[in-house]
Coordinates of C-alpha atoms in Angstrom, one line a residue:
M1 CA -2.0 -40.3 20.5
K2 CA -5.2 -41.4 23.0
K3 CA -9.2 -40.9 21.4
M4 CA -10.0 -37.5 20.8
T5 CA -13.3 -36.6 22.8
K6 CA -16.7 -34.8 21.0
T7 CA -15.4 -31.8 22.2
Q8 CA -11.6 -32.5 21.3
K9 CA -13.1 -33.2 17.6
S10 CA -15.5 -30.5 17.2
V11 CA -12.9 -27.7 17.9
L12 CA -10.5 -29.9 16.1
L13 CA -13.2 -29.3 13.1
V14 CA -13.9 -25.6 13.6
A15 CA -10.5 -24.5 13.8
T16 CA -9.4 -26.5 11.5
L17 CA -12.2 -25.0 8.8
T18 CA -10.9 -21.5 9.7
S19 CA -7.6 -22.3 9.3
F20 CA -8.7 -23.6 5.8
L21 CA -10.6 -20.6 5.3
G22 CA -8.2 -17.1 5.4
P23 CA -5.5 -18.7 3.4
F24 CA -8.2 -20.5 0.7
I25 CA -9.8 -16.4 0.1
I26 CA -6.3 -14.8 -0.2
S27 CA -5.4 -17.1 -3.1
S28 CA -8.0 -17.4 -4.8
V29 CA -8.0 -13.7 -4.8
N30 CA -4.2 -13.8 -5.7
I31 CA -5.4 -15.5 -8.7
A32 CA -8.1 -12.9 -9.9
L33 CA -6.1 -10.2 -9.9
P34 CA -5.4 -10.2 -13.4
D35 CA -9.8 -10.1 -14.0
I36 CA -10.0 -7.4 -10.9
E37 CA -7.8 -5.1 -12.5
H38 CA -9.5 -5.5 -15.7
H39 CA -13.5 -5.0 -14.5
F40 CA -12.5 -1.9 -12.9
D41 CA -9.5 -0.6 -15.1
I42 CA -7.4 0.2 -12.1
D43 CA -3.1 0.8 -11.7
A44 CA -0.9 -1.9 -10.2
I45 CA -0.6 -0.1 -7.0
T46 CA -4.5 0.0 -6.5
L47 CA -5.2 -3.0 -7.4
S48 CA -2.4 -4.0 -4.9
W49 CA -4.3 -2.5 -2.2
I50 CA -7.3 -5.5 -3.5
I51 CA -4.2 -8.1 -1.0
I52 CA -3.1 -4.7 1.2
S53 CA -6.3 -3.5 2.7
Y54 CA -7.7 -7.2 3.7
L55 CA -3.6 -8.0 4.9
L56 CA -3.2 -4.6 6.6
S57 CA -6.7 -4.6 8.7
S58 CA -5.8 -8.5 10.1
A59 CA -3.2 -7.0 11.5
I60 CA -4.2 -4.5 13.2
F61 CA -6.9 -5.9 14.5
L62 CA -5.2 -9.7 15.7
L63 CA -3.2 -7.9 18.6
P64 CA -6.5 -6.1 20.3
M65 CA -8.4 -9.2 19.1
G66 CA -6.0 -11.6 21.2
K67 CA -6.0 -10.1 23.7
W68 CA -10.3 -9.4 23.8
A69 CA -10.5 -13.0 23.9
D70 CA -8.3 -13.3 27.2
I71 CA -10.7 -11.8 28.6
K72 CA -14.0 -12.2 27.2
G73 CA -13.4 -15.8 26.0
A74 CA -12.0 -17.1 22.8
K75 CA -15.1 -19.2 21.6
K76 CA -17.4 -16.2 22.1
I77 CA -14.7 -13.4 19.8
F78 CA -14.5 -16.7 17.7
K79 CA -18.3 -17.1 17.0
Q80 CA -18.6 -13.0 16.3
G81 CA -15.9 -13.2 14.1
T82 CA -17.8 -15.6 11.4
I83 CA -20.5 -12.7 11.9
V84 CA -18.4 -10.0 9.9
F85 CA -16.5 -12.0 7.5
V86 CA -19.4 -13.3 6.7
L87 CA -20.7 -10.4 6.0
F88 CA -18.3 -8.1 3.9
T89 CA -17.6 -11.4 2.3
F90 CA -20.6 -10.8 0.4
L91 CA -20.4 -7.4 0.2
C92 CA -16.9 -7.5 -1.2
A93 CA -19.0 -9.8 -4.0
I94 CA -21.7 -7.7 -5.3
T95 CA -19.9 -4.6 -5.3
N96 CA -18.7 -3.0 -8.6
S97 CA -16.8 0.0 -7.2
S98 CA -13.7 -0.2 -6.9
I99 CA -13.4 1.7 -3.7
I100 CA -15.8 0.0 -1.7
L101 CA -14.3 -3.2 -3.2
I102 CA -10.8 -2.2 -0.6
I103 CA -13.1 -1.0 1.9
A104 CA -15.2 -3.9 2.5
R105 CA -11.8 -6.6 1.7
F106 CA -10.6 -4.1 5.2
L107 CA -13.5 -4.8 6.7
Q108 CA -13.8 -9.0 6.2
G109 CA -9.7 -8.5 7.4
V110 CA -11.0 -8.0 10.6
G111 CA -13.7 -10.6 10.7
A112 CA -10.5 -12.7 9.5
A113 CA -8.1 -11.5 12.7
M114 CA -11.1 -12.2 14.8
L115 CA -10.8 -16.2 13.7
M116 CA -6.9 -16.2 13.4
T117 CA -6.6 -15.2 16.8
T118 CA -8.6 -17.5 18.8
G119 CA -8.5 -20.8 16.7
P120 CA -5.4 -22.2 18.1
A121 CA -5.9 -20.8 21.2
I122 CA -8.6 -22.6 20.9
L123 CA -7.0 -25.6 20.7
I124 CA -4.7 -25.2 23.4
S125 CA -7.1 -24.6 26.3
E126 CA -8.3 -28.2 24.5
F127 CA -4.9 -30.9 24.3
P128 CA -2.3 -31.3 26.4
I129 CA 1.1 -30.4 25.5
N130 CA 2.8 -33.2 24.8
Q131 CA -0.4 -33.4 21.7
R132 CA -0.3 -30.2 20.4
G133 CA 2.6 -30.9 17.8
R134 CA 0.1 -33.0 16.0
V135 CA -2.9 -30.9 16.2
L136 CA -0.9 -28.0 15.3
G137 CA 0.1 -29.4 12.5
L138 CA -3.3 -30.3 11.4
N139 CA -3.8 -27.4 12.1
V140 CA -1.4 -25.8 9.8
A141 CA -2.0 -28.5 7.2
A142 CA -5.3 -27.2 6.9
V143 CA -3.6 -23.8 5.7
Y144 CA -2.3 -25.4 2.8
I145 CA -4.9 -27.0 2.0
G146 CA -6.3 -23.5 1.5
L147 CA -4.1 -22.6 -0.5
S148 CA -3.8 -25.2 -2.3
V149 CA -7.5 -25.5 -3.5
G150 CA -8.0 -21.4 -3.9
P151 CA -5.8 -20.9 -6.1
V152 CA -7.3 -23.7 -8.8
V153 CA -10.9 -22.9 -7.7
G154 CA -10.3 -19.0 -8.2
G155 CA -8.9 -19.8 -11.2
F156 CA -11.6 -21.8 -12.7
V157 CA -14.2 -20.1 -11.3
T158 CA -12.8 -16.3 -12.3
Y159 CA -12.6 -17.9 -15.6
Y160 CA -16.0 -19.9 -16.1
I161 CA -18.4 -17.5 -14.0
G162 CA -15.8 -13.9 -12.8
W163 CA -14.0 -12.9 -10.0
Q164 CA -17.3 -11.9 -8.2
G165 CA -17.3 -16.5 -7.7
V166 CA -14.4 -16.4 -6.0
F167 CA -16.4 -14.1 -2.4
W168 CA -19.6 -15.8 -3.5
I169 CA -17.9 -19.8 -2.5
S170 CA -15.5 -18.3 0.2
G171 CA -19.3 -15.8 1.9
I172 CA -20.4 -19.6 1.8
L173 CA -18.0 -21.5 3.5
G174 CA -17.8 -19.0 5.8
L175 CA -21.4 -19.9 6.5
S176 CA -20.8 -23.4 7.0
V177 CA -18.2 -22.7 9.7
M178 CA -20.5 -19.9 11.2
L179 CA -23.1 -23.0 11.3
V180 CA -20.4 -25.5 13.1
A181 CA -19.1 -22.6 16.1
F182 CA -22.9 -21.9 17.0
L183 CA -24.2 -25.6 17.4
F184 CA -20.9 -27.4 18.2
L185 CA -18.2 -24.4 20.1
G186 CA -19.7 -24.6 23.3
K187 CA -19.0 -21.7 25.7
D188 CA -15.6 -20.5 27.4
E189 CA -14.3 -21.7 30.6
N190 CA -10.8 -20.0 30.5
K191 CA -11.0 -15.8 30.8
S192 CA -8.8 -12.9 32.4
P193 CA -11.4 -10.6 34.1
Q194 CA -8.8 -8.9 35.6
S195 CA -7.6 -7.9 32.2
R196 CA -7.9 -4.9 30.2
M197 CA -7.7 -3.8 26.5
D198 CA -4.9 -0.9 26.9
Q199 CA -6.9 1.1 24.1
W200 CA -4.0 4.1 23.4
G201 CA -1.4 1.2 22.9
V202 CA -4.7 -0.1 20.2
L203 CA -4.3 3.4 18.4
I204 CA -0.6 4.3 18.0
Y205 CA -0.5 0.7 16.9
M206 CA -3.3 0.7 14.1
L207 CA -1.5 4.5 13.2
A208 CA 1.9 3.8 12.7
L209 CA 1.3 0.5 10.3
S210 CA -1.4 2.5 8.2
C211 CA 1.2 5.2 7.2
F212 CA 4.2 2.4 7.1
V213 CA 1.7 0.9 4.9
Y214 CA 0.3 3.4 3.1
G215 CA 3.9 5.5 2.8
S216 CA 5.5 2.1 1.1
S217 CA 2.8 2.4 -2.3
K218 CA 3.6 6.2 -2.5
I219 CA 7.3 5.7 -1.9
T220 CA 8.9 7.3 -4.8
I221 CA 7.6 11.0 -3.5
L222 CA 8.4 12.8 -1.2
Q223 CA 4.5 12.3 0.3
G224 CA 5.3 8.1 0.8
Q225 CA 8.9 9.2 2.1
V226 CA 7.5 11.3 5.1
L227 CA 4.7 8.6 5.7
I228 CA 7.4 5.7 6.0
I229 CA 9.3 8.3 8.5
V230 CA 6.6 8.3 10.4
G231 CA 4.7 5.3 11.0
T232 CA 8.3 3.9 11.8
L233 CA 8.4 6.2 14.8
L234 CA 5.2 5.9 15.5
I235 CA 6.2 2.1 15.4
I236 CA 9.7 2.9 18.4
S237 CA 6.9 4.4 19.9
F238 CA 4.5 1.9 20.9
L239 CA 7.1 -1.0 21.6
I240 CA 8.8 1.5 24.4
Y241 CA 5.1 2.7 26.1
Q242 CA 4.4 -0.9 26.0
A243 CA 7.3 -1.3 27.7
K244 CA 5.5 0.6 30.9
V245 CA 2.1 -0.4 30.5
S246 CA 0.1 -2.2 33.0
Y247 CA -1.8 -4.3 30.7
P248 CA -0.3 -4.4 27.4
I249 CA -1.6 -5.5 23.6
F250 CA 2.2 -6.1 22.5
P251 CA 4.3 -9.0 24.9
I252 CA 7.3 -6.8 25.8
H253 CA 7.9 -8.4 28.5
L254 CA 8.2 -12.0 26.8
F255 CA 10.2 -10.9 24.1
K256 CA 12.7 -10.0 27.2
T257 CA 13.1 -13.2 28.9
N258 CA 11.3 -15.9 26.6
K259 CA 14.5 -16.1 24.1
L260 CA 12.0 -19.1 23.2
F261 CA 9.0 -17.2 22.3
A262 CA 10.7 -14.0 20.9
Y263 CA 12.6 -15.5 18.7
S264 CA 10.1 -18.1 17.1
N265 CA 7.7 -14.9 16.4
I266 CA 10.4 -13.0 14.7
A267 CA 11.5 -16.3 12.7
A268 CA 8.0 -16.3 12.0
L269 CA 7.4 -12.6 10.5
I270 CA 10.4 -13.0 8.5
N271 CA 9.8 -16.0 6.8
Y272 CA 6.5 -14.9 5.7
S273 CA 7.6 -11.5 4.4
A274 CA 10.0 -13.7 2.3
T275 CA 7.7 -16.5 1.1
F276 CA 4.3 -14.6 0.9
A277 CA 3.9 -12.1 -2.2
I278 CA 5.9 -16.0 -4.4
V279 CA 1.8 -16.5 -5.3
F280 CA 1.0 -12.6 -6.1
L281 CA 3.7 -12.0 -8.3
L282 CA 3.7 -15.5 -10.0
S283 CA -0.3 -15.2 -10.2
L284 CA 1.1 -11.9 -12.5
Y285 CA 4.1 -13.6 -13.8
L286 CA 2.1 -16.2 -15.5
Q287 CA -0.7 -14.8 -17.4
K288 CA 1.4 -11.6 -18.9
I289 CA 4.6 -13.3 -19.0
Q290 CA 3.6 -16.9 -20.0
H291 CA 0.2 -16.3 -21.3
Y292 CA -1.4 -18.5 -19.1
S293 CA -5.7 -18.9 -18.1
P294 CA -6.0 -17.8 -14.7
K295 CA -7.5 -21.6 -14.0
E296 CA -4.0 -22.9 -15.7
A297 CA -2.2 -20.3 -13.9
G298 CA -3.8 -21.9 -10.2
S299 CA -3.6 -25.3 -11.4
I300 CA 0.5 -24.3 -11.6
L301 CA 0.4 -22.2 -8.0
I302 CA -1.2 -25.3 -6.5
A303 CA 2.7 -27.7 -6.8
Q304 CA 3.8 -25.0 -3.2
P305 CA 1.1 -25.4 -0.5
I306 CA 0.1 -29.4 -2.0
V307 CA 3.7 -30.4 -0.3
M308 CA 2.9 -27.5 2.6
A309 CA -0.2 -29.6 3.1
F310 CA 0.8 -33.0 2.9
L311 CA 4.1 -32.3 4.7
S312 CA 3.1 -30.1 8.2
P313 CA 1.7 -33.2 9.6
L314 CA 4.6 -35.4 10.0
A315 CA 6.8 -31.6 10.5
G316 CA 4.5 -31.2 13.8
Y317 CA 4.8 -34.9 14.6
L318 CA 8.1 -34.8 14.4
S319 CA 8.7 -31.2 16.4
D320 CA 7.3 -33.4 19.1
R321 CA 9.8 -35.6 19.0
L322 CA 13.3 -33.6 17.8
E323 CA 14.1 -29.9 18.6
P324 CA 12.0 -28.0 16.1
R325 CA 14.8 -25.5 15.9
I326 CA 16.8 -28.2 14.1
L327 CA 13.9 -28.8 11.5
A328 CA 12.7 -24.7 11.4
S329 CA 15.7 -23.7 10.0
C330 CA 16.8 -26.0 7.4
G331 CA 13.0 -25.3 5.9
M332 CA 14.4 -21.8 6.1
A333 CA 17.6 -22.1 3.9
I334 CA 15.5 -24.1 1.5
C335 CA 13.2 -21.4 0.7
S336 CA 16.2 -19.2 0.4
L337 CA 17.3 -21.2 -1.6
G338 CA 13.7 -21.6 -3.7
L339 CA 13.2 -17.6 -3.4
A340 CA 16.4 -17.0 -5.4
R341 CA 15.9 -19.8 -8.2
L342 CA 13.1 -17.7 -8.9
A343 CA 14.9 -14.7 -9.3
F344 CA 16.5 -16.4 -12.3
L345 CA 12.7 -15.9 -14.0
T346 CA 12.8 -15.0 -17.8
A347 CA 9.9 -15.5 -20.7
D348 CA 10.9 -18.8 -21.3
T349 CA 11.5 -20.5 -17.9
S350 CA 9.6 -23.9 -18.1
T351 CA 6.5 -25.3 -16.9
F352 CA 8.7 -27.9 -15.3
T353 CA 11.3 -25.9 -13.5
I354 CA 8.3 -23.1 -11.4
I355 CA 6.4 -26.1 -10.6
G356 CA 9.7 -27.7 -9.2
T357 CA 10.7 -25.0 -8.1
L358 CA 7.4 -24.4 -6.1
G359 CA 7.4 -27.7 -4.6
F360 CA 10.9 -27.3 -2.7
I361 CA 9.6 -23.9 -1.2
G362 CA 7.0 -25.9 -0.3
L363 CA 9.0 -28.0 1.4
G364 CA 11.1 -26.0 3.1
F365 CA 8.2 -23.7 4.6
A366 CA 6.5 -27.5 6.0
L367 CA 9.3 -27.9 7.9
F368 CA 9.6 -24.5 9.2
S369 CA 5.8 -23.1 9.5
S370 CA 4.7 -26.1 12.0
P371 CA 7.8 -27.2 14.1
N372 CA 8.1 -23.0 14.5
M373 CA 4.4 -22.9 15.4
N374 CA 4.8 -25.2 18.1
T375 CA 7.5 -23.9 19.1
I376 CA 6.1 -20.8 20.1
M377 CA 2.6 -22.3 21.6
S378 CA 4.3 -24.5 23.5
S379 CA 6.2 -21.7 25.0
I380 CA 4.3 -20.0 27.3
D381 CA 1.8 -20.9 30.1
K382 CA -1.7 -22.0 29.1
T383 CA -3.2 -19.4 30.4
K384 CA -2.0 -17.0 27.8
S385 CA -3.0 -19.3 24.7
G386 CA -5.3 -16.3 24.1
L387 CA -2.0 -13.9 23.5
A388 CA 0.7 -16.5 22.2
S389 CA -2.4 -17.6 19.2
G390 CA -2.8 -13.4 18.7
M391 CA 1.2 -13.3 18.3
V392 CA 1.6 -16.2 15.9
A393 CA -1.3 -14.8 14.4
T394 CA -0.2 -11.4 14.0
M395 CA 3.8 -12.3 12.8
R396 CA 2.5 -14.6 9.9
V397 CA 0.0 -11.6 8.7
L398 CA 2.6 -8.7 9.7
G399 CA 5.3 -10.9 7.3
Q400 CA 2.2 -11.0 4.8
M401 CA 2.0 -7.7 4.5
A402 CA 5.2 -6.8 4.9
S403 CA 5.7 -9.0 1.4
V404 CA 3.0 -7.7 -0.8
T405 CA 4.1 -3.8 0.8
I406 CA 7.6 -4.5 -0.8
A407 CA 6.3 -5.8 -3.9
S408 CA 4.0 -2.2 -4.2
A409 CA 7.0 -0.5 -3.2
L410 CA 8.9 -2.0 -6.3
F411 CA 5.7 -1.9 -8.5
A412 CA 6.0 1.8 -7.3
I413 CA 9.6 2.1 -8.6
F414 CA 9.2 0.4 -11.9
F415 CA 5.8 1.1 -13.3
K416 CA 5.4 4.2 -11.6
N417 CA 1.8 4.3 -12.4
E418 CA 1.6 1.7 -15.3
S419 CA -1.5 -0.7 -15.0
I420 CA 0.2 -4.5 -14.9
E421 CA -0.6 -4.7 -19.0
G422 CA 0.4 -1.8 -19.8
V423 CA 3.9 -2.6 -18.4
A424 CA 6.5 -4.4 -21.3
D425 CA 7.4 -7.5 -20.3
K426 CA 11.5 -7.2 -20.4
L427 CA 10.0 -4.3 -17.3
F428 CA 8.2 -6.9 -15.9
I429 CA 10.5 -9.5 -15.8
K430 CA 13.3 -7.3 -14.3
G431 CA 11.1 -6.0 -11.6
I432 CA 10.3 -9.7 -10.2
H433 CA 14.6 -10.9 -10.3
Y434 CA 14.9 -7.7 -8.1
A435 CA 11.9 -9.1 -5.7
F436 CA 12.3 -11.8 -5.6
L437 CA 16.5 -11.4 -5.0
T438 CA 15.1 -9.4 -2.1
F439 CA 12.6 -12.1 -1.1
A440 CA 16.0 -14.3 -1.1
F441 CA 17.9 -12.6 1.3
I442 CA 15.3 -11.4 4.0
C443 CA 14.6 -15.5 4.5
G444 CA 18.7 -16.1 5.0
G445 CA 18.8 -13.3 7.8
G446 CA 15.6 -15.3 9.1
I447 CA 17.8 -18.8 9.5
Y448 CA 19.6 -16.9 12.2
F449 CA 16.8 -16.2 15.2
S450 CA 15.9 -19.7 14.0
M451 CA 18.7 -21.7 15.1
S452 CA 19.2 -18.9 17.9
R453 CA 16.3 -19.6 20.0
G454 CA 17.0 -22.3 22.3
K455 CA 16.1 -26.3 22.8
M456 CA 12.0 -27.0 23.3
H457 CA 12.0 -29.4 25.2
N458 CA 12.8 -30.2 28.6
K459 CA 12.2 -26.6 29.5
T460 CA 9.9 -25.2 32.0
I461 CA 7.3 -23.1 30.1
P462 CA 7.9 -19.4 31.4
E463 CA 4.7 -18.0 33.4

């Protein structure tokens, strides 16, 4: 790769710091969940909303913010996003109410959406197509470093300071990102002022996701089942509506005409749906069943993301030379096998087995993620990089949200309104078995879309 310019270095630094921050806050909070549950004395379903509220708002606002970034400029939206993220991260740290914590997490997710949807778009605007695989690989590696460091730092901070320390550290990191962004990011050059926001589409999209996610947490009662049906109907209505409007926030036309873009996004959605809840579930399993402290559990959980962090740049580099669908499909298959192995956890499963399985899944995810992201970002015209970036982030967050929602629905079925502490060990392990089996089947189904997307290299980029 040619020597980077000063602007390219600044953009890569800011985008990489942001890619680290989002996963760090997610994985560090995951490890602090048992302490948060004990502090607020809440049940398992309410506890899951500490995670879901953040993911829900991220999912709701990613598409609108991606569109808004194309209109107003990705760098401008990025800078504003740092302010929102930092403000509500500190609110999470000082609140003494579980309801306010959930609301603050929701608003924190709005800021995260502004950052996630603009980071890759800014990278794409500064680097030529033959260098994107490598810089996106570094960007993805930062995600996994955040996932790696999060459980360790979160575990130590929770053990020695308390769960609030996780948010104080995240807020301080956010302040550093904000400082770098305002000092070095510069101004936007590529904007689309002729475009406009589809406000009705945004409203339908928000209602659809909210109904579906909240209904899943109440799946055992009639109210929850009705909300799931309403959410499903609203999603169908949203897709039909988006196919007709002049300025859609969801690019239906690209899903119809660009198979590379469509299938790569679907593969990403499925992969994240199958794998994100691993840390959520294993954090609870290690602390409840195997009686590890938060810092010990965090040290075990780094096995997966640390493998991902080391191998993602290599996978991104290879995707500039080999067909990404081959690498990504192999990664998908490895993830599915690893999830199937976790479905056989018992109270006596050795730590070595857990670490080995997590490392195996980390290998699969590294092979999948960087090549898949390279395909999506390279499959459409450069002027639509904000839209593509928003779709990448949307598929990731929708998948993450779906993963926790599935786990939450299984909690509702198996544990009713019991707290995690109050659930019998055998029943908890049974719930874990069903969760990981479900995720293994979901991941296996995604291999079809990964393999069937077609070739990326030597293809003309659609307009």
